[in-house]
Short mmCIF file of C-alpha atoms in Angstrom, two decimals:
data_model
loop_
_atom_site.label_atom_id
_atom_site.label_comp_id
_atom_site.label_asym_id
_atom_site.label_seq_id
_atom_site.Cartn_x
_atom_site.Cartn_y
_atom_site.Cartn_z
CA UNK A 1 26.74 83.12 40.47
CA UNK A 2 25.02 79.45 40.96
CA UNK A 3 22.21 78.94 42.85
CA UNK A 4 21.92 74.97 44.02
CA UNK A 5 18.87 73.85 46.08
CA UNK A 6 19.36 70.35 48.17
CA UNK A 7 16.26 68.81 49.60
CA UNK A 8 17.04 67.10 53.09
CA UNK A 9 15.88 64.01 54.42
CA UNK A 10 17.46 62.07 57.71
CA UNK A 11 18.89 58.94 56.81
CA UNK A 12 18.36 57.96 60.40
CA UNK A 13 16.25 59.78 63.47
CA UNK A 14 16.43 63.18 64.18
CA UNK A 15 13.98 65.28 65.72
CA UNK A 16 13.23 68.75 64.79
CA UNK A 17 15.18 70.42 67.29
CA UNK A 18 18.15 68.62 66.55
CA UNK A 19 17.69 69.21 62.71
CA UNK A 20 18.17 72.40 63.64
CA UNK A 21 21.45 72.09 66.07
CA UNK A 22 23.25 70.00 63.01
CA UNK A 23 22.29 72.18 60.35
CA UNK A 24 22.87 75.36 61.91
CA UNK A 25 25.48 74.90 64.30
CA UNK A 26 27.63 72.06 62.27
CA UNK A 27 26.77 71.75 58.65
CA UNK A 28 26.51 75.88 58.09
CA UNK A 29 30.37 76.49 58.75
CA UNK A 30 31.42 73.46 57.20
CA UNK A 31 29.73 74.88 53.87
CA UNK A 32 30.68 78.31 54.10
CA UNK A 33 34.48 77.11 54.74
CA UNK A 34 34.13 74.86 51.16
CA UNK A 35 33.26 78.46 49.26
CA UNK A 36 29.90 78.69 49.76
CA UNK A 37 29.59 83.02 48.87
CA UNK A 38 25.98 82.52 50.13
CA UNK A 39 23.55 80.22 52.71
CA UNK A 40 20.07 79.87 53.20
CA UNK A 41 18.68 77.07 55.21
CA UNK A 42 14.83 76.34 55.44
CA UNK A 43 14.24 73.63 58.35
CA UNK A 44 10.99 71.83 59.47
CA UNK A 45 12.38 72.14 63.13
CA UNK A 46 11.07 72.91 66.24
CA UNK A 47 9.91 76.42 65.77
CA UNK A 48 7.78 75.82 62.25
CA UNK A 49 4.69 74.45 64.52
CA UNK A 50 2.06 75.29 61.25
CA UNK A 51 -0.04 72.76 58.95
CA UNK A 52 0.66 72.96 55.49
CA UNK A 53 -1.93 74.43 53.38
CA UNK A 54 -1.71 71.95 51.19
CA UNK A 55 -3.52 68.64 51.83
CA UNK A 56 -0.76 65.25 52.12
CA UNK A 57 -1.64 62.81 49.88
CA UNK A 58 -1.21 59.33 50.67
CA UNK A 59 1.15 58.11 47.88
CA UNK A 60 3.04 60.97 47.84
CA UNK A 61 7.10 59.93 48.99
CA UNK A 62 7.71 61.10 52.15
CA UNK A 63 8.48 65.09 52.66
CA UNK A 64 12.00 66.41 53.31
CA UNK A 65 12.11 68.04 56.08
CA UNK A 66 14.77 70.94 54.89
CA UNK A 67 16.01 73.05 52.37
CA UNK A 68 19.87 73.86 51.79
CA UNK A 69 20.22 76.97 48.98
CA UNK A 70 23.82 77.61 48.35
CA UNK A 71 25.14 80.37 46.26
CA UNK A 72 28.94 79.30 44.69
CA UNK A 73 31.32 80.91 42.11
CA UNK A 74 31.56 77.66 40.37
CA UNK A 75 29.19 74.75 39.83
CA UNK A 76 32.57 72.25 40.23
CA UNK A 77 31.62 72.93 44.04
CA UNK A 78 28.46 71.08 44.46
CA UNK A 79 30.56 67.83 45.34
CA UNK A 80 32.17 69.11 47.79
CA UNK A 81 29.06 70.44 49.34
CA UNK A 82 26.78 67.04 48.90
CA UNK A 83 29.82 65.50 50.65
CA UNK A 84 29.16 67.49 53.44
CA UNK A 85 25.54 67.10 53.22
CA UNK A 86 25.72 63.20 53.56
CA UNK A 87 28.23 63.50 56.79
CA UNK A 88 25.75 65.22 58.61
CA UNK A 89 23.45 62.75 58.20
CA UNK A 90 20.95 63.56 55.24
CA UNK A 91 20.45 62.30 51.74
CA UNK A 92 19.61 64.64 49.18
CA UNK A 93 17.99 65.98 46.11
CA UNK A 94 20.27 68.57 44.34
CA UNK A 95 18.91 71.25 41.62
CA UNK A 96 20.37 73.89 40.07
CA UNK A 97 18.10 76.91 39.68
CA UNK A 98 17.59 80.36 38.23
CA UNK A 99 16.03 82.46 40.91
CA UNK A 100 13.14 85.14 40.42
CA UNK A 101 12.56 87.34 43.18
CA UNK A 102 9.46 88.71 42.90
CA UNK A 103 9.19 90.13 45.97
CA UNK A 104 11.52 90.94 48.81
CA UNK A 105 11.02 92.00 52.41
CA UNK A 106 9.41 95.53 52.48
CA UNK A 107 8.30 95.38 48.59
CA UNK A 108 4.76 95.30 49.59
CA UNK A 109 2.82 96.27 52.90
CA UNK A 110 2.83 93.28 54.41
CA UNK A 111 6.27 93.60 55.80
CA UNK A 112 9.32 95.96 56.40
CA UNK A 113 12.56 95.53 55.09
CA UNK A 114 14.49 92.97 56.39
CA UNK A 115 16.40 94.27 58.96
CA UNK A 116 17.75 91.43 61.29
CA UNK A 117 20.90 89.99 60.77
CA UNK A 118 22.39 86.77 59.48
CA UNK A 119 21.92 83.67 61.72
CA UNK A 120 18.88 85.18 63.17
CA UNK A 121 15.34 83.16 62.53
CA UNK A 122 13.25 85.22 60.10
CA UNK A 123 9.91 86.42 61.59
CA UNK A 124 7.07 84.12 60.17
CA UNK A 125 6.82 81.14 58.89
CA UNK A 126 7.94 79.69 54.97
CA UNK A 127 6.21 77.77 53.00
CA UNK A 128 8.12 75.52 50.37
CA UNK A 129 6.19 74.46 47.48
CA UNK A 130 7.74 71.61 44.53
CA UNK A 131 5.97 72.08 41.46
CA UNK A 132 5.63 70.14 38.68
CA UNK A 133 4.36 71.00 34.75
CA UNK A 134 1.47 69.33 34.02
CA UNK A 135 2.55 67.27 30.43
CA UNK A 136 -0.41 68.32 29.05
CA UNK A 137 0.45 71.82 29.13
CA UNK A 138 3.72 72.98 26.71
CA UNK A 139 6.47 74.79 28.88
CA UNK A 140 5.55 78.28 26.97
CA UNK A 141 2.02 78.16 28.35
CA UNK A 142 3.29 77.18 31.83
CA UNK A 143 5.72 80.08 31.71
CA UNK A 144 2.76 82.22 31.06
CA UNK A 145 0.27 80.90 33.36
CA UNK A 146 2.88 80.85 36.57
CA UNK A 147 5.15 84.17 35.53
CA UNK A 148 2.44 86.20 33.87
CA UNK A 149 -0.88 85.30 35.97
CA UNK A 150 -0.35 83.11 39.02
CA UNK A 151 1.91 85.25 40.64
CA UNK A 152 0.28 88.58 40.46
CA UNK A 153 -3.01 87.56 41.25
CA UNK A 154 -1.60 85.64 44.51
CA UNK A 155 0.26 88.48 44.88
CA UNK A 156 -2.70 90.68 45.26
CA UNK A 157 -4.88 88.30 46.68
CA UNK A 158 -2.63 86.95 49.85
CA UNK A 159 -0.21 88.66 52.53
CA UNK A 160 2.77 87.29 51.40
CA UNK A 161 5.64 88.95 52.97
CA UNK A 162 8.71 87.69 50.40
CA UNK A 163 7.89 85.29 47.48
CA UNK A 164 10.96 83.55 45.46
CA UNK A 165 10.54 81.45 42.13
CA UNK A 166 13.32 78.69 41.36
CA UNK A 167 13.75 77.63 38.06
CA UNK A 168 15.40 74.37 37.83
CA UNK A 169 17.55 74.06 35.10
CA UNK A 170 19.33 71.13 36.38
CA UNK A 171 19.47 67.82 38.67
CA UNK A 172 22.17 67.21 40.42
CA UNK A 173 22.43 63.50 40.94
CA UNK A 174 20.64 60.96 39.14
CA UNK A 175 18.16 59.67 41.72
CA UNK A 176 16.94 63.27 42.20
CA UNK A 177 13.34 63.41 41.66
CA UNK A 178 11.76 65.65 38.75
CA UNK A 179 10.48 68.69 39.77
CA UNK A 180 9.72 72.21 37.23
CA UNK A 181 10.13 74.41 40.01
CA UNK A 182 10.74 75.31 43.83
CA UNK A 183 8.53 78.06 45.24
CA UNK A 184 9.39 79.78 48.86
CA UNK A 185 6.48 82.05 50.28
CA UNK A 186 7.36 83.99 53.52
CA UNK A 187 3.88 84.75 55.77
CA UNK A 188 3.98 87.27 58.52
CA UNK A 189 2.83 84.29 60.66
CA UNK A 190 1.21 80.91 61.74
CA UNK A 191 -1.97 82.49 61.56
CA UNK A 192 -2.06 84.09 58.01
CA UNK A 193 -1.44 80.37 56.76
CA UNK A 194 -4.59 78.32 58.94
CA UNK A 195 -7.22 81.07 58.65
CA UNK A 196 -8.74 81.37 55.29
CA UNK A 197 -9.29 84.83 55.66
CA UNK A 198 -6.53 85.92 55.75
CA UNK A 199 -4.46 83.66 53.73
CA UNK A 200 -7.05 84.10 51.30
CA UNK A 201 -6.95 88.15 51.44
CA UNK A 202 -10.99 87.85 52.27
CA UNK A 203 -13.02 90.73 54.16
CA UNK A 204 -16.02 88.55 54.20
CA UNK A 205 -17.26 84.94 53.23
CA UNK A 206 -17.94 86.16 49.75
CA UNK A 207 -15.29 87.91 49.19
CA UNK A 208 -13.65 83.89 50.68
CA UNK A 209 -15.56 82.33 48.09
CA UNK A 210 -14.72 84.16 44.93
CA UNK A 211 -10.76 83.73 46.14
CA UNK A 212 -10.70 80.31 46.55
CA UNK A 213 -12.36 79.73 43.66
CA UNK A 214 -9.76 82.00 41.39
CA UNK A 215 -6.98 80.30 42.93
CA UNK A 216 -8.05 77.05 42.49
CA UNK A 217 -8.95 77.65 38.95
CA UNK A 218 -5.31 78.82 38.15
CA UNK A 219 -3.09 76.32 40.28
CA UNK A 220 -5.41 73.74 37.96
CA UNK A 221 -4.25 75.10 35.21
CA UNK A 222 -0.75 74.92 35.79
CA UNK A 223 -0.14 72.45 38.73
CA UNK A 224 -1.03 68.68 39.05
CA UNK A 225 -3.40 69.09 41.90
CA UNK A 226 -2.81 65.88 43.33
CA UNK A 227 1.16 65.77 43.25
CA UNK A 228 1.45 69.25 45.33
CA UNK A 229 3.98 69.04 48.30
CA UNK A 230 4.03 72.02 50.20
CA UNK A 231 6.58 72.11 53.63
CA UNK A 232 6.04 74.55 56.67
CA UNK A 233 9.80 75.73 57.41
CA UNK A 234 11.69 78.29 59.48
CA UNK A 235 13.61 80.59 57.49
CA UNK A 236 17.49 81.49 58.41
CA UNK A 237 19.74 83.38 56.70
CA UNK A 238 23.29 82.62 57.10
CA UNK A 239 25.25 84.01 54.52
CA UNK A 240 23.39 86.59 52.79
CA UNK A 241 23.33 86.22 48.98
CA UNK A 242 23.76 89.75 47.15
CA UNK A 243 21.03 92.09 47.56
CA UNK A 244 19.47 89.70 50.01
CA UNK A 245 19.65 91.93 53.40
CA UNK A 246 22.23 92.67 56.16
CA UNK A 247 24.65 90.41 56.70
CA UNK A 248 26.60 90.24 59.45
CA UNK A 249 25.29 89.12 63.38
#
């Protein structure tokens, strides 16, 4: 099974509302009709009203403003699908990824198992992270540092309700920008994301402190701080992937 992630960006206006009707309502079929044996689609629409935790830098490109992952049989699909992609009105960046799941809905307390069906907004909000290895630091070490450290101590610190690690292995198209990695963290909601309490796991300012500073000291370590892009999305669901939840509406 292939797992291809396209980045989104309007090549002409669309508000986030009708993002959503387009992707949802005309680009979903249209993808799951070309083979598609799986859809997720992330969208900075209308119902994803939350700041991003991570600051915007100024001469960062402009952020996309959805995520497309489709599961397919074969990787001969994906031009099909980014044909589709630009009729609706988007260009794209195209990776192909190995995904690691390291935890689903109802793996930890912060959430029960997923139990709402295909086509259905997830509860929450998502946060989709690009990250980049710094060149400083040899892929081995990065492994390490995100696999074996970052992601159990976030995992321990914050309330994350489902957190997925892409792998890209491979760009799709030529003008796709260079990226190590695609993170999606599910919160249980708006909240958990703009107090630092709680997305920080804190009883008490020092308890705040001594977080922030242990995250900050590892997403140094393995992230160029200043090149972090980090979208608020709603979550759907359209085709579940194996072992992804219900399907079905």
């Amino acid at each position: 099974m292939n797992k291809l992630i396209y980045l989104l960006w309007p090549l002409g206006p669309m508000d986030p509302s009708s993002r959503r009707r387009v992707l949802l309502q005309e680009l979903a079929p249209k993808l799951l009709a070309a083979g598609a044996t799986g859809l997720q689609i992330n969208i900075d629409d209308d119902q994803a009203c939350v700041p991003s935790p991570a600051p915007r830098w100024p001469w960062l490109p402009k952020p996309f403003v959805a995520q497309v992952n489709v599961w397919s049989e074969s990787p001969a699909q994906a031009e099909t699908f980014q044909t589709l992609l630009s009729d609706a009105g988007f260009r794209f960046a195209g990776y192909r990824v190995d995904e690691w799941l390291y935890t689903d809905y109802g793996e930890n307390p912060h959430a029960e198992p997923r139990d709402w069906p295909d086509g259905e907004r997830s509860p929450g909000i998502l946060a989709v992270t690009l990250i980049k290895r710094p060149a400083r630091v040899p892929h081995a070490k990065w492994m390490q540092r995100w696999f074996g450290w970052q992601s159990p101590m976030s995992e321990a610190m914050q309330p994350r309700t489902r957190y997925v690690r892409n792998l890209i292995e491979e760009r799709l198209t030529e003008d796709t920008p260079e990226y190590d990695g695609i993170v999606e963290e599910d919160w249980p909601s708006g909240e958990h994301v703009t107090n630092p309490y709680l997305f920080y796991g804190a009883r008490n300012i020092w308890q705040l402190v001594v977080n922030i500073s242990t995250m900050l000291k590892s997403v140094v370590l393995m992230l160029p701080f200043f090149h972090i892009t980090t979208v608020m999305m709603s979550e759907y669901f359209i085709k579940s992937p194996p072992a992804a939840g219900p399907e079905g509406a």
